[in-house]
Coordinates of C-alpha atoms in Angstrom, one line a residue:
M1 CA 18.0 -16.7 0.9
R2 CA 14.2 -15.9 1.6
R3 CA 13.8 -12.9 3.2
I4 CA 9.5 -11.9 4.4
G5 CA 8.9 -8.5 5.1
I6 CA 6.9 -7.6 7.3
V7 CA 5.5 -3.4 7.9
T8 CA 4.3 -2.4 11.3
A9 CA 5.7 0.9 13.2
C10 CA 8.4 2.0 15.5
T11 CA 6.3 3.5 18.8
M12 CA 9.2 4.7 20.9
D13 CA 8.3 8.1 22.3
C14 CA 10.0 9.6 18.5
P15 CA 8.2 13.2 15.8
D16 CA 8.9 10.3 13.2
A17 CA 6.5 8.1 14.2
C18 CA 8.0 5.1 11.6
S19 CA 7.1 2.6 9.3
L20 CA 9.1 -0.5 9.7
I21 CA 9.7 -3.4 7.7
V22 CA 11.2 -5.9 9.5
S23 CA 12.2 -9.1 7.9
K24 CA 13.3 -12.6 9.3
E25 CA 16.5 -14.7 7.5
E26 CA 15.8 -18.0 7.8
N27 CA 19.0 -18.9 9.6
G28 CA 17.3 -16.5 12.4
Q29 CA 19.4 -13.2 11.8
V30 CA 16.1 -10.0 12.1
R31 CA 16.8 -6.3 9.9
V32 CA 15.3 -3.8 10.2
R33 CA 14.8 -1.1 8.1
G34 CA 12.1 1.7 7.1
N35 CA 8.9 1.5 5.1
P36 CA 10.1 3.3 1.4
E37 CA 7.0 3.5 0.6
H38 CA 6.0 5.2 3.7
P39 CA 6.1 9.6 2.7
V40 CA 8.0 10.1 5.7
T41 CA 9.9 7.1 6.5
R42 CA 11.2 6.9 2.5
G43 CA 13.5 3.3 3.3
F44 CA 15.4 5.1 6.5
T45 CA 15.3 4.5 9.9
C46 CA 17.4 6.5 12.8
A47 CA 19.9 5.0 15.4
K48 CA 17.7 4.2 17.9
V49 CA 15.8 1.9 15.9
Q50 CA 18.8 0.3 14.8
G51 CA 19.8 -0.8 18.5
F52 CA 16.2 -1.6 19.4
L53 CA 16.9 -5.8 18.3
K54 CA 19.5 -5.3 20.6
R55 CA 17.5 -4.2 23.3
R56 CA 14.3 -6.5 22.8
A57 CA 17.2 -9.9 22.4
S58 CA 18.8 -9.3 26.0
L59 CA 19.3 -10.6 29.0
E60 CA 19.3 -7.8 31.5
R61 CA 15.5 -8.4 30.0
I62 CA 12.6 -9.3 33.2
V63 CA 10.3 -11.3 31.6
H64 CA 8.2 -12.7 34.9
P65 CA 6.5 -11.3 37.2
L66 CA 9.4 -10.6 40.9
L67 CA 8.1 -9.5 43.9
R68 CA 11.1 -7.6 46.0
S69 CA 11.9 -9.9 49.2
G70 CA 14.0 -8.2 51.3
D71 CA 16.5 -7.6 49.4
A72 CA 16.1 -9.8 46.5
W73 CA 13.7 -10.6 44.2
K74 CA 11.4 -13.4 44.4
R75 CA 10.1 -14.6 41.0
I76 CA 5.7 -15.3 40.8
D77 CA 3.7 -16.1 38.1
W78 CA 0.7 -13.9 36.9
E79 CA -1.7 -15.4 38.9
E80 CA 0.3 -14.3 42.4
A81 CA 1.3 -10.7 40.8
L82 CA -2.5 -10.1 39.6
K83 CA -3.5 -11.2 43.2
I84 CA -1.9 -8.8 44.6
C85 CA -2.5 -6.2 43.1
A86 CA -6.0 -6.7 43.3
G87 CA -5.9 -7.2 47.8
K88 CA -4.1 -4.1 47.4
I89 CA -5.9 -2.0 45.6
R90 CA -9.2 -3.2 47.6
G91 CA -7.1 -2.2 50.3
Y92 CA -7.2 0.9 49.2
C93 CA -10.0 1.7 47.5
E94 CA -12.3 3.6 49.9
E95 CA -9.6 6.3 49.1
P96 CA -8.8 5.9 45.5
S97 CA -7.1 8.7 45.9
S98 CA -4.6 7.7 47.7
I99 CA -3.4 5.1 44.6
L100 CA -0.8 6.6 41.9
Y101 CA -1.0 5.9 38.5
F102 CA 2.1 7.6 37.2
H103 CA 2.2 6.9 33.0
G104 CA 4.7 8.7 31.4
E105 CA 5.7 8.2 27.3
G106 CA 8.2 5.3 26.9
A107 CA 5.8 4.0 25.0
K108 CA 3.5 5.2 22.1
G109 CA -0.3 3.9 20.7
V110 CA -3.4 3.6 21.1
L111 CA -3.4 0.4 24.1
M112 CA -1.4 2.7 26.2
Q113 CA -4.2 4.6 27.0
A114 CA -5.5 1.9 29.4
G115 CA -4.2 3.0 32.0
T116 CA -6.4 6.5 31.8
L117 CA -8.8 4.8 32.0
F118 CA -8.3 2.2 34.4
F119 CA -7.1 4.2 37.1
G120 CA -9.8 7.6 36.3
L121 CA -12.3 4.6 36.7
L122 CA -11.0 3.9 39.7
G123 CA -10.4 7.7 41.5
A124 CA -6.9 6.7 41.6
T125 CA -5.4 10.0 41.6
M126 CA -3.3 11.5 39.0
V127 CA -0.4 13.4 37.5
S128 CA -0.6 16.6 35.2
G129 CA 2.4 18.4 33.2
S130 CA 5.1 17.0 31.6
F131 CA 9.1 16.7 31.4
C132 CA 8.9 17.1 28.0
D133 CA 7.3 20.5 26.0
S134 CA 4.0 21.5 27.9
A135 CA 5.2 25.2 27.8
G136 CA 5.8 25.0 24.8
Y137 CA 2.4 23.8 24.1
S138 CA 0.5 25.8 26.2
A139 CA 2.7 28.8 24.4
C140 CA 1.7 27.8 21.1
R141 CA -2.3 27.5 22.5
K142 CA -2.0 31.7 23.9
D143 CA -0.5 32.2 19.8
F144 CA -3.0 30.8 17.9
G145 CA -5.5 29.3 20.0
S146 CA -3.8 26.4 19.4
R147 CA -1.6 22.8 18.4
E148 CA -1.6 23.4 14.5
S149 CA 2.2 23.5 12.3
N150 CA 1.9 23.3 8.4
A151 CA 2.3 19.4 6.9
L152 CA 5.5 18.6 7.4
E153 CA 6.6 18.3 3.5
T154 CA 6.0 21.9 3.1
L155 CA 9.5 22.8 4.8
L156 CA 10.8 22.0 1.3
D157 CA 8.6 24.9 -0.2
A158 CA 10.5 27.6 2.1
R159 CA 13.2 29.5 0.7
A160 CA 15.0 29.6 4.0
I161 CA 14.2 27.4 7.4
V162 CA 15.7 29.5 11.5
N163 CA 16.0 26.6 13.5
W164 CA 15.5 27.7 16.8
G165 CA 17.2 24.8 19.1
K166 CA 16.3 22.2 17.3
D167 CA 19.0 19.4 16.9
L168 CA 17.8 17.7 14.0
P169 CA 20.5 14.4 12.5
R170 CA 20.1 13.5 16.0
S171 CA 16.1 14.3 17.4
S172 CA 15.0 13.6 14.0
V173 CA 16.2 12.1 11.3
H174 CA 13.9 12.9 9.3
M175 CA 12.8 16.3 9.2
A176 CA 17.2 16.8 9.0
S177 CA 16.4 14.7 5.3
L178 CA 14.2 17.5 4.4
V179 CA 15.9 20.2 5.8
Y180 CA 19.1 19.3 3.2
K181 CA 16.7 18.7 1.0
A182 CA 15.5 22.4 0.8
R183 CA 18.9 23.8 1.5
Q184 CA 19.8 21.5 -1.2
K185 CA 16.7 23.2 -3.6
G186 CA 18.1 27.0 -2.6
A187 CA 16.8 27.4 0.9
E188 CA 19.4 29.9 3.5
V189 CA 19.5 27.8 6.6
L190 CA 19.8 29.3 10.0
T191 CA 20.6 27.8 13.4
I192 CA 20.3 29.1 17.1
S193 CA 22.1 26.9 19.5
P194 CA 23.7 27.4 22.6
G195 CA 25.4 24.6 21.2
G196 CA 26.3 20.6 21.5
D197 CA 23.9 19.4 18.4
L198 CA 25.2 18.1 15.2
N199 CA 23.1 20.9 12.9
T200 CA 26.5 22.5 10.7
A201 CA 26.4 20.5 8.4
L202 CA 22.8 21.5 7.9
S203 CA 22.9 24.8 8.6
D204 CA 25.1 28.2 6.3
H205 CA 25.3 30.2 9.6
R206 CA 24.9 29.6 13.2
I207 CA 24.5 32.2 16.0
C208 CA 25.7 30.5 19.3
I209 CA 22.7 31.7 22.2
R210 CA 23.1 32.4 25.9
P211 CA 21.0 29.3 26.7
G212 CA 17.4 30.7 27.7
T213 CA 17.5 34.0 26.4
D214 CA 16.2 33.0 21.9
R215 CA 13.0 35.3 23.3
F216 CA 15.3 38.3 23.5
L217 CA 16.4 37.6 20.4
A218 CA 13.9 37.5 18.9
A219 CA 12.4 40.4 20.3
A220 CA 15.2 41.6 18.3
A221 CA 14.3 41.3 15.6
I222 CA 11.3 42.6 15.3
R223 CA 11.9 45.5 17.1
L224 CA 13.7 46.0 13.6
F225 CA 10.8 44.9 11.6
M226 CA 9.4 47.4 13.6
E227 CA 12.6 50.2 12.6
R228 CA 12.3 49.3 9.3
G229 CA 8.4 49.5 9.0
T230 CA 8.4 46.3 7.4
I231 CA 5.2 45.2 9.2
S232 CA 1.4 44.9 7.5
E233 CA -0.8 45.8 8.7
E234 CA -3.2 42.7 7.6
I235 CA -1.2 41.8 10.5
I236 CA -1.3 43.9 12.7
S237 CA -5.2 43.8 11.7
C238 CA -5.2 39.9 12.4
A239 CA -3.6 40.4 15.9
G240 CA -6.2 40.5 19.2
N241 CA -3.4 42.9 20.8
W242 CA -1.1 44.4 18.9
D243 CA -0.8 47.9 20.4
A244 CA 0.1 46.7 23.8
F245 CA 3.1 44.0 22.7
R246 CA 4.6 46.9 20.1
S247 CA 5.0 49.2 23.8
L248 CA 6.2 46.7 25.0
V249 CA 8.3 46.1 22.5
S250 CA 9.7 49.3 22.0
G251 CA 10.6 49.9 25.6
R252 CA 13.1 48.3 25.7
G253 CA 16.2 48.9 23.9
M254 CA 18.3 46.9 21.6
D255 CA 21.7 47.4 22.8
E256 CA 19.6 45.9 26.0
L257 CA 18.2 43.2 24.4
L258 CA 21.4 42.3 22.6
H259 CA 22.9 42.2 25.3
A260 CA 20.8 40.3 27.2
C261 CA 20.6 37.2 24.3
G262 CA 24.7 37.6 23.5
V263 CA 24.0 38.3 19.8
S264 CA 26.1 40.9 18.4
R265 CA 23.4 44.1 16.0
E266 CA 24.6 41.8 12.3
Q267 CA 23.5 38.9 14.1
A268 CA 20.1 40.2 14.8
E269 CA 20.2 41.3 11.5
L270 CA 20.6 37.9 10.1
V271 CA 17.6 36.5 11.7
C272 CA 15.1 39.9 10.5
D273 CA 17.0 39.4 6.9
L274 CA 15.8 36.3 6.5
Y275 CA 12.4 36.9 8.1
A276 CA 12.0 39.1 5.8
R277 CA 13.9 38.6 2.5
K278 CA 13.9 35.2 2.2
R279 CA 10.5 34.9 2.3
P280 CA 8.5 32.8 2.7
A281 CA 10.7 31.2 6.4
A282 CA 9.6 28.4 8.3
T283 CA 10.1 27.9 11.9
I284 CA 11.6 25.2 13.8
I285 CA 11.5 25.1 17.3
G286 CA 13.3 22.9 19.9
A287 CA 11.8 21.5 22.3
G288 CA 14.9 22.4 24.3
V289 CA 13.7 26.6 23.8
Q290 CA 10.9 25.6 26.9
R291 CA 12.9 24.2 29.3
Y292 CA 13.7 27.0 31.2
S293 CA 11.6 28.9 33.6
H294 CA 10.6 31.0 30.9
G295 CA 10.7 28.6 28.6
G296 CA 6.7 29.2 27.3
E297 CA 7.8 33.2 26.8
N298 CA 11.1 32.1 24.4
V299 CA 8.1 29.8 21.8
R300 CA 5.9 33.0 22.1
F301 CA 8.4 36.0 20.7
I302 CA 10.1 32.9 18.5
N303 CA 6.2 32.8 16.6
A304 CA 5.7 36.1 17.6
L305 CA 9.0 37.0 15.0
A306 CA 7.7 34.8 12.4
M307 CA 4.0 36.1 12.6
I308 CA 5.2 39.7 12.3
S309 CA 7.2 38.7 9.5
G310 CA 4.0 37.7 7.4
N311 CA 5.1 34.4 7.4
I312 CA 2.1 32.4 9.1
G313 CA -0.5 30.8 7.5
V314 CA 0.8 30.6 3.6
P315 CA 3.2 27.4 2.1
G316 CA 7.1 27.1 2.8
G317 CA 6.7 29.7 6.6
G318 CA 4.7 28.0 9.6
S319 CA 6.1 27.4 13.0
F320 CA 6.6 24.3 13.6
Y321 CA 6.8 22.6 17.1
H322 CA 5.5 19.5 18.6
L323 CA 2.0 18.5 17.6
N324 CA -0.4 16.4 20.0
S325 CA 0.3 13.0 18.7
L326 CA -2.5 11.8 19.3
R327 CA -5.1 14.5 17.5
N328 CA -5.8 12.6 14.9
L329 CA -6.9 9.7 16.7
N330 CA -10.9 9.1 18.5
L331 CA -9.7 8.3 21.7
A332 CA -13.4 9.0 24.1
W333 CA -13.1 4.6 25.7
A334 CA -9.6 6.6 27.1
S335 CA -10.9 9.5 28.3
A336 CA -14.7 7.7 29.7
G337 CA -13.2 7.5 33.3
Q338 CA -12.1 11.3 33.6
S339 CA -13.4 12.6 36.7
V340 CA -13.6 16.7 38.1
Q341 CA -12.9 15.7 40.8
A342 CA -9.5 14.1 40.5
R343 CA -6.9 14.3 42.4
F344 CA -3.7 15.9 39.6
L345 CA -0.1 16.1 41.3
R346 CA 2.8 18.4 39.2
M347 CA 4.8 15.6 37.3
P348 CA 7.9 18.0 37.6
L349 CA 8.3 18.7 40.8
I350 CA 6.3 14.8 41.5
A351 CA 8.6 14.3 45.0
Q352 CA 7.1 17.5 46.8
E353 CA 4.0 16.6 45.8
I354 CA 3.6 13.4 46.8
A355 CA 5.5 14.0 50.3
S356 CA 3.1 17.0 50.7
A357 CA 0.2 15.1 49.4
Q358 CA -3.1 14.9 52.6
A359 CA -6.5 13.2 52.9
P360 CA -5.4 10.8 52.0
P361 CA -2.0 10.4 51.6
V362 CA -0.4 8.1 48.2
R363 CA 0.2 5.9 49.5
M364 CA 0.2 2.7 46.7
A365 CA 2.0 3.9 42.9
W366 CA 1.3 2.1 39.6
V367 CA 4.7 3.3 37.8
D368 CA 4.3 2.9 33.1
G369 CA 5.9 3.6 30.4
A370 CA 8.1 5.8 32.9
N371 CA 11.2 6.0 34.7
P372 CA 10.4 8.7 36.8
V373 CA 13.8 8.6 39.2
N374 CA 15.6 9.2 36.1
Q375 CA 13.9 11.9 34.7
A376 CA 12.5 13.8 37.4
P377 CA 14.7 17.0 38.1
G378 CA 16.1 16.0 42.6
S379 CA 16.0 12.6 41.9
R380 CA 17.8 11.6 45.4
Q381 CA 14.8 12.9 46.8
L382 CA 12.1 11.3 44.8
T383 CA 14.2 7.7 46.1
R384 CA 13.5 8.2 49.5
V385 CA 9.7 9.2 48.5
F386 CA 9.5 6.5 46.8
E387 CA 11.2 4.4 49.6
R388 CA 8.6 5.9 51.8
L389 CA 5.5 3.7 50.4
E390 CA 3.6 1.4 51.3
F391 CA 2.9 -0.3 48.0
M392 CA 5.0 0.8 44.7
V393 CA 4.2 -1.3 41.5
V394 CA 6.6 -1.2 37.6
V395 CA 5.3 -2.0 34.6
D396 CA 8.9 -1.8 33.2
A397 CA 11.6 -4.6 31.4
F398 CA 14.6 -3.7 32.6
M399 CA 15.5 -3.1 35.8
T400 CA 16.0 0.7 35.8
D401 CA 16.5 3.3 37.7
T402 CA 12.9 2.9 39.0
A403 CA 12.3 -0.7 39.7
S404 CA 14.9 -0.3 41.5
Y405 CA 12.5 0.7 44.0
A406 CA 9.1 -1.0 43.6
D407 CA 7.4 -3.4 45.5
L408 CA 6.4 -5.9 42.5
I409 CA 7.7 -5.6 38.9
L410 CA 5.4 -6.9 35.7
P411 CA 7.6 -7.7 32.5
P412 CA 5.3 -5.7 29.5
T413 CA 5.7 -6.9 25.9
L414 CA 7.9 -4.2 23.6
M415 CA 7.9 -3.0 20.4
F416 CA 7.6 -5.2 17.5
E417 CA 5.0 -8.2 20.6
H418 CA 1.3 -6.4 19.9
E419 CA -0.5 -4.4 17.9
D420 CA -1.3 -0.9 18.5
I421 CA -1.6 2.0 16.2
V422 CA 0.4 4.8 16.7
A423 CA 0.7 7.9 15.5
S424 CA 3.2 11.1 15.3
F425 CA 3.7 14.5 16.5
M426 CA 5.3 15.6 13.5
H427 CA 3.0 15.0 10.7
D428 CA -0.1 13.9 10.1
Y429 CA 0.1 9.7 9.1
V430 CA -1.1 6.7 11.0
Q431 CA 1.0 3.3 11.2
Y432 CA -0.7 0.1 12.0
A433 CA 1.9 -1.4 15.1
R434 CA 2.2 -4.9 13.9
P435 CA 3.4 -7.4 15.9
V436 CA 6.2 -9.6 14.9
F437 CA 8.3 -11.9 17.3
D438 CA 5.9 -14.0 19.9
P439 CA 6.3 -12.0 23.2
P440 CA 10.0 -13.5 26.0
G441 CA 9.3 -15.6 28.6
E442 CA 6.2 -14.4 30.2
A443 CA 5.9 -10.5 29.1
R444 CA 2.7 -9.3 28.7
S445 CA 1.4 -6.5 27.1
D446 CA 0.2 -3.4 29.4
F447 CA -3.5 -4.2 28.5
W448 CA -3.8 -7.4 29.2
I449 CA -2.1 -6.5 32.3
L450 CA -4.8 -4.3 33.1
T451 CA -7.4 -5.8 31.9
E452 CA -7.0 -9.1 34.1
L453 CA -6.2 -7.1 37.4
G454 CA -9.8 -5.5 36.6
A455 CA -11.1 -8.5 36.8
R456 CA -9.9 -9.5 39.8
L457 CA -11.3 -6.5 41.3
D458 CA -14.3 -6.0 43.4
P459 CA -16.6 -4.4 41.6
P460 CA -14.7 -5.5 37.9
I461 CA -12.9 -2.9 36.2
V462 CA -14.1 -3.5 32.8
L463 CA -12.4 -2.9 29.7
P464 CA -13.7 -2.7 26.2
D465 CA -11.2 -5.8 24.1
A466 CA -8.3 -4.2 22.4
G467 CA -10.0 -4.2 18.6
T468 CA -12.9 -2.3 20.1
C469 CA -10.1 0.3 22.0
L470 CA -8.5 0.5 17.9
E471 CA -12.0 0.0 15.9
E472 CA -13.0 3.3 17.7
S473 CA -9.6 4.9 18.5
L474 CA -10.4 5.5 13.4
S475 CA -13.7 6.6 13.6
S476 CA -12.5 9.9 13.7
P477 CA -12.6 13.1 11.6
Y478 CA -10.1 13.1 10.6
L479 CA -10.0 9.3 9.1
E480 CA -11.7 7.4 6.4
T481 CA -9.7 3.7 7.4
T482 CA -10.8 1.1 8.9
L483 CA -9.1 -1.0 11.0
A484 CA -8.2 -4.4 9.0
E485 CA -7.5 -1.8 5.4
L486 CA -5.2 -0.1 7.9
R487 CA -3.5 -3.7 8.7
D488 CA -3.9 -4.3 5.1
R489 CA -2.0 -1.0 4.4
G490 CA -0.3 -0.8 6.9
F491 CA -0.5 3.5 7.7
T492 CA -2.5 6.2 6.5
R493 CA -2.5 10.3 6.3
A494 CA -5.2 12.4 8.5
W495 CA -6.9 14.9 6.5
R496 CA -5.7 17.7 7.4
P497 CA -4.6 21.5 5.9
Q498 CA -1.4 21.5 4.5
V499 CA -0.9 25.8 5.2
A500 CA -1.9 26.2 9.0
Y501 CA -4.4 29.5 10.0
E502 CA -3.9 30.1 5.8
G503 CA -5.2 33.2 5.7
L504 CA -4.4 34.5 9.1
T505 CA -7.6 32.6 10.7
F506 CA -6.7 31.5 14.5
D507 CA -8.5 30.0 16.5
H508 CA -8.9 32.0 19.4
E509 CA -12.8 32.6 19.3
D510 CA -12.4 36.3 18.2
G511 CA -9.8 34.1 15.1
R512 CA -7.4 36.0 16.4
Y513 CA -3.6 36.3 17.8
R514 CA -2.1 36.8 20.4
F515 CA 0.4 38.2 20.8
P516 CA 2.5 37.9 24.6
E517 CA 2.3 41.1 26.6
R518 CA 5.4 40.5 29.3
L519 CA 9.4 40.1 28.5
H520 CA 10.9 38.8 31.8
D521 CA 14.5 39.6 32.4
E522 CA 16.9 35.7 32.7
A523 CA 18.5 36.0 35.7
G524 CA 22.0 35.1 36.1
P525 CA 24.2 32.5 37.7
P526 CA 24.1 32.3 41.9
Q527 CA 27.2 32.2 43.3
G528 CA 29.8 29.8 42.6
Y529 CA 27.9 28.0 40.5
P530 CA 28.5 29.6 36.9
L531 CA 27.7 27.2 34.1
R532 CA 24.8 26.8 32.7
L533 CA 23.8 23.0 32.5
L534 CA 22.0 21.7 29.7
S535 CA 21.1 18.0 28.8
L536 CA 20.2 17.3 25.5
V537 CA 19.3 14.5 23.8
R538 CA 21.4 11.3 22.9
R539 CA 21.0 10.1 19.2
E540 CA 21.6 6.2 20.0
A541 CA 18.5 5.8 22.8
V542 CA 15.3 7.5 24.0
H543 CA 16.1 9.5 27.8
S544 CA 17.2 6.3 29.2
Q545 CA 16.6 3.3 27.1
M546 CA 19.4 2.5 27.1
L547 CA 21.3 -0.9 27.8
P548 CA 23.9 -0.9 31.0
E549 CA 26.3 -2.7 29.0
G550 CA 26.3 1.2 26.6
Q551 CA 26.5 2.9 29.1
G552 CA 30.6 4.2 30.0
M553 CA 31.6 5.8 33.1
P554 CA 32.1 8.1 34.7
P555 CA 29.8 10.5 31.9
V556 CA 31.3 12.6 29.7
I557 CA 30.2 16.2 29.6
F558 CA 31.1 18.7 27.4
V559 CA 31.9 22.0 27.5
S560 CA 33.6 24.7 25.0
P561 CA 37.6 25.2 25.0
D562 CA 36.4 28.7 25.8
C563 CA 34.8 28.0 29.0
P564 CA 36.4 29.8 31.8
A565 CA 36.2 27.5 34.1
L566 CA 38.8 25.5 32.6
S567 CA 41.4 27.4 33.9
D568 CA 40.9 26.2 37.0
I569 CA 40.5 22.5 36.7
D570 CA 43.4 20.1 36.3
T571 CA 41.6 18.3 33.3
S572 CA 44.3 14.9 34.3
S573 CA 42.6 14.2 38.0
P574 CA 39.5 13.4 38.5
V575 CA 36.4 16.1 38.2
A576 CA 33.0 16.3 40.0
L577 CA 30.0 18.9 38.4
V578 CA 28.3 19.9 41.2
S579 CA 25.4 21.6 42.1
P580 CA 23.8 22.5 44.7
L581 CA 22.1 19.3 45.2
G582 CA 25.4 16.9 45.4
R583 CA 28.4 16.2 43.1
L584 CA 28.3 13.3 39.9
R585 CA 31.9 12.6 38.4
V586 CA 32.5 13.0 35.4
R587 CA 35.2 13.1 32.6
I588 CA 35.4 16.3 30.5
E589 CA 35.7 16.8 26.2
T590 CA 35.9 19.9 24.3
R591 CA 33.8 21.1 21.0
E592 CA 33.5 24.1 19.0
N593 CA 30.0 25.5 18.4
I594 CA 29.1 25.4 22.4
H595 CA 28.7 27.8 23.8
P596 CA 31.3 29.0 27.0
E597 CA 29.3 29.7 30.3
V598 CA 27.2 26.0 29.0
V599 CA 28.0 22.5 30.2
V600 CA 25.9 19.8 28.1
Y601 CA 25.6 16.2 29.2
R602 CA 23.7 13.8 27.3
R603 CA 20.5 12.1 29.3
G604 CA 20.1 9.0 29.9
D605 CA 22.1 7.5 32.0
W606 CA 21.7 5.6 35.2
M607 CA 22.1 7.0 38.6
K608 CA 22.0 3.5 39.8
L609 CA 25.1 2.7 37.3
G610 CA 27.0 6.3 38.2
G611 CA 25.4 8.8 36.1
G612 CA 21.9 9.9 36.3
I613 CA 22.4 13.9 36.0
N614 CA 19.1 14.7 37.3
Q615 CA 20.2 14.2 40.6
L616 CA 21.8 17.8 40.2
I617 CA 18.9 19.4 38.8
E618 CA 16.4 21.3 41.1
P619 CA 12.9 21.2 40.0
R620 CA 11.3 24.5 39.2
L621 CA 8.0 25.0 37.4
T622 CA 8.0 26.5 33.7
D623 CA 6.2 29.5 33.5
M624 CA 3.2 28.4 31.6
G625 CA 2.3 24.6 30.3
T626 CA 3.8 22.9 34.0
G627 CA 6.5 22.1 32.6
T628 CA 9.7 21.0 33.8
A629 CA 12.8 23.6 34.1
Y630 CA 15.6 21.3 33.6
Y631 CA 17.2 23.9 31.9
D632 CA 17.9 26.4 34.7
Q633 CA 20.4 24.1 36.7
Y634 CA 24.0 26.1 37.2
V635 CA 26.6 24.5 38.2
R636 CA 30.2 24.8 38.9
L637 CA 33.0 22.0 38.1
E638 CA 35.6 20.9 40.4
N639 CA 38.5 18.4 40.6
V640 CA 37.6 15.6 43.5

């Protein structure tokens, strides 16, 4: 049977950013596999990619514009849909900041940045911060002066790898593969986590830490370095605030630090020894570490441990956190509409921010690449806010929790259905996303939607053509390719140093490192809510991008067999997970290697179907970066 392989790329919100080969068989079957020629993808992909074809072809998919008509939906054509949108925008143009543009990372790519240009030129209100990882971003900038890391493949040069909370098999199968290979070469791997991950098979050691307290364990290991007198003068001389940091750590007793994180002295010595005696030691930081009120501080102390142990600026060492996925591309065309006068609402507090916005209030919202009702903490409050808007447009292919509150739904193309260029927040390869399938029905690309809408405004908003945007994005000091070459090969590598901060030269103005200057205590659980809720990633889906039939209800939660709350629960009867915001019917399963004070929930299932964990989570900000402190939520279990 003849098979035709088409090289394209994954555009999902995933660090691996795989180069893919899609094969269409003569009998109509389609196969997706990793590109074996790509140095990171190396011929295999994750479960998310393997399940995407089913989602793309789902009968639940919206493929025509839908206009709300009372409690029902009316199918309309694109001309009517665009006419309605243009009319609404013209009606609000005297106060353009009454229009909110809410953009998420549901689909990656250069052309997905067009909304920033369009709504920036319009003068609309934007969002700042993130639901994901901005506290960690800010922490790395405070420490290093920028967000850089060693090349991904240098993990193979590590003699030790310390993984602070990243669920490698679920969140990045290609980093997991490198850790596995490094371990085969003799690297010793330690996982530090409150549990709920699949890292056991990749680890030589595990430390089950109290959630949110990684900074105390890092501080304890740093204190051991100080006590042993093994911090080199070169490292001290490369830091801008060593004396203050030394006083900060020395001012905390070892017993106090260990008690805060629930770790023994022997375990803290294991951490110290791996960093000190197994150099080079690589540090991996999971995004969950920074989803606490003091999440940025957690990251800063982990970075500080890597720094004082001599594992920054060396091959096989380094601190691996999320990079800016667009950093190797030139997106000057998309930022041309940015204005210093623009109004921004904080994403983690979006419901309160919309409700309190005045002069002018938010009257219209445009949502693309996001499902904020599902993703934002305080989901129920956000639904009430959206219900009060005068008009809301949602660009989505499914009737998600957010789309259900729209007045107009516009159907976008999905991965494999439009051209784009995509990069990674883990590695330095840039991929070409070639269209493989014709879009179903009347689905159109986000770029097409905005281009056509802009032409119907008065005065019009004229976007550059898509080809120009793609060409300009490659005009970067880190790339040596043309669009034609990228289309032909499918991927290229950006030219970045293999070792970040080599020679201990950092990107602060004075070239020196900055240690954290505060160590905040961790608040305990509030009265009546003893368990910390961790809403963790799934292996088979990115956030809420899953089909209704794949969501078993009621949702399953996971706790330790030693969880003290189990003694008061009859697991044969209905159980509810309860927070001050409400309750959610759940099923309980026990798992080893979960901290006794923790409840694990796999996020992303839909509120309209009986899931939606964010309805129980109160909106809170992280200490830096305007991030979302999801994991500060405490809950209890009770029988219904």
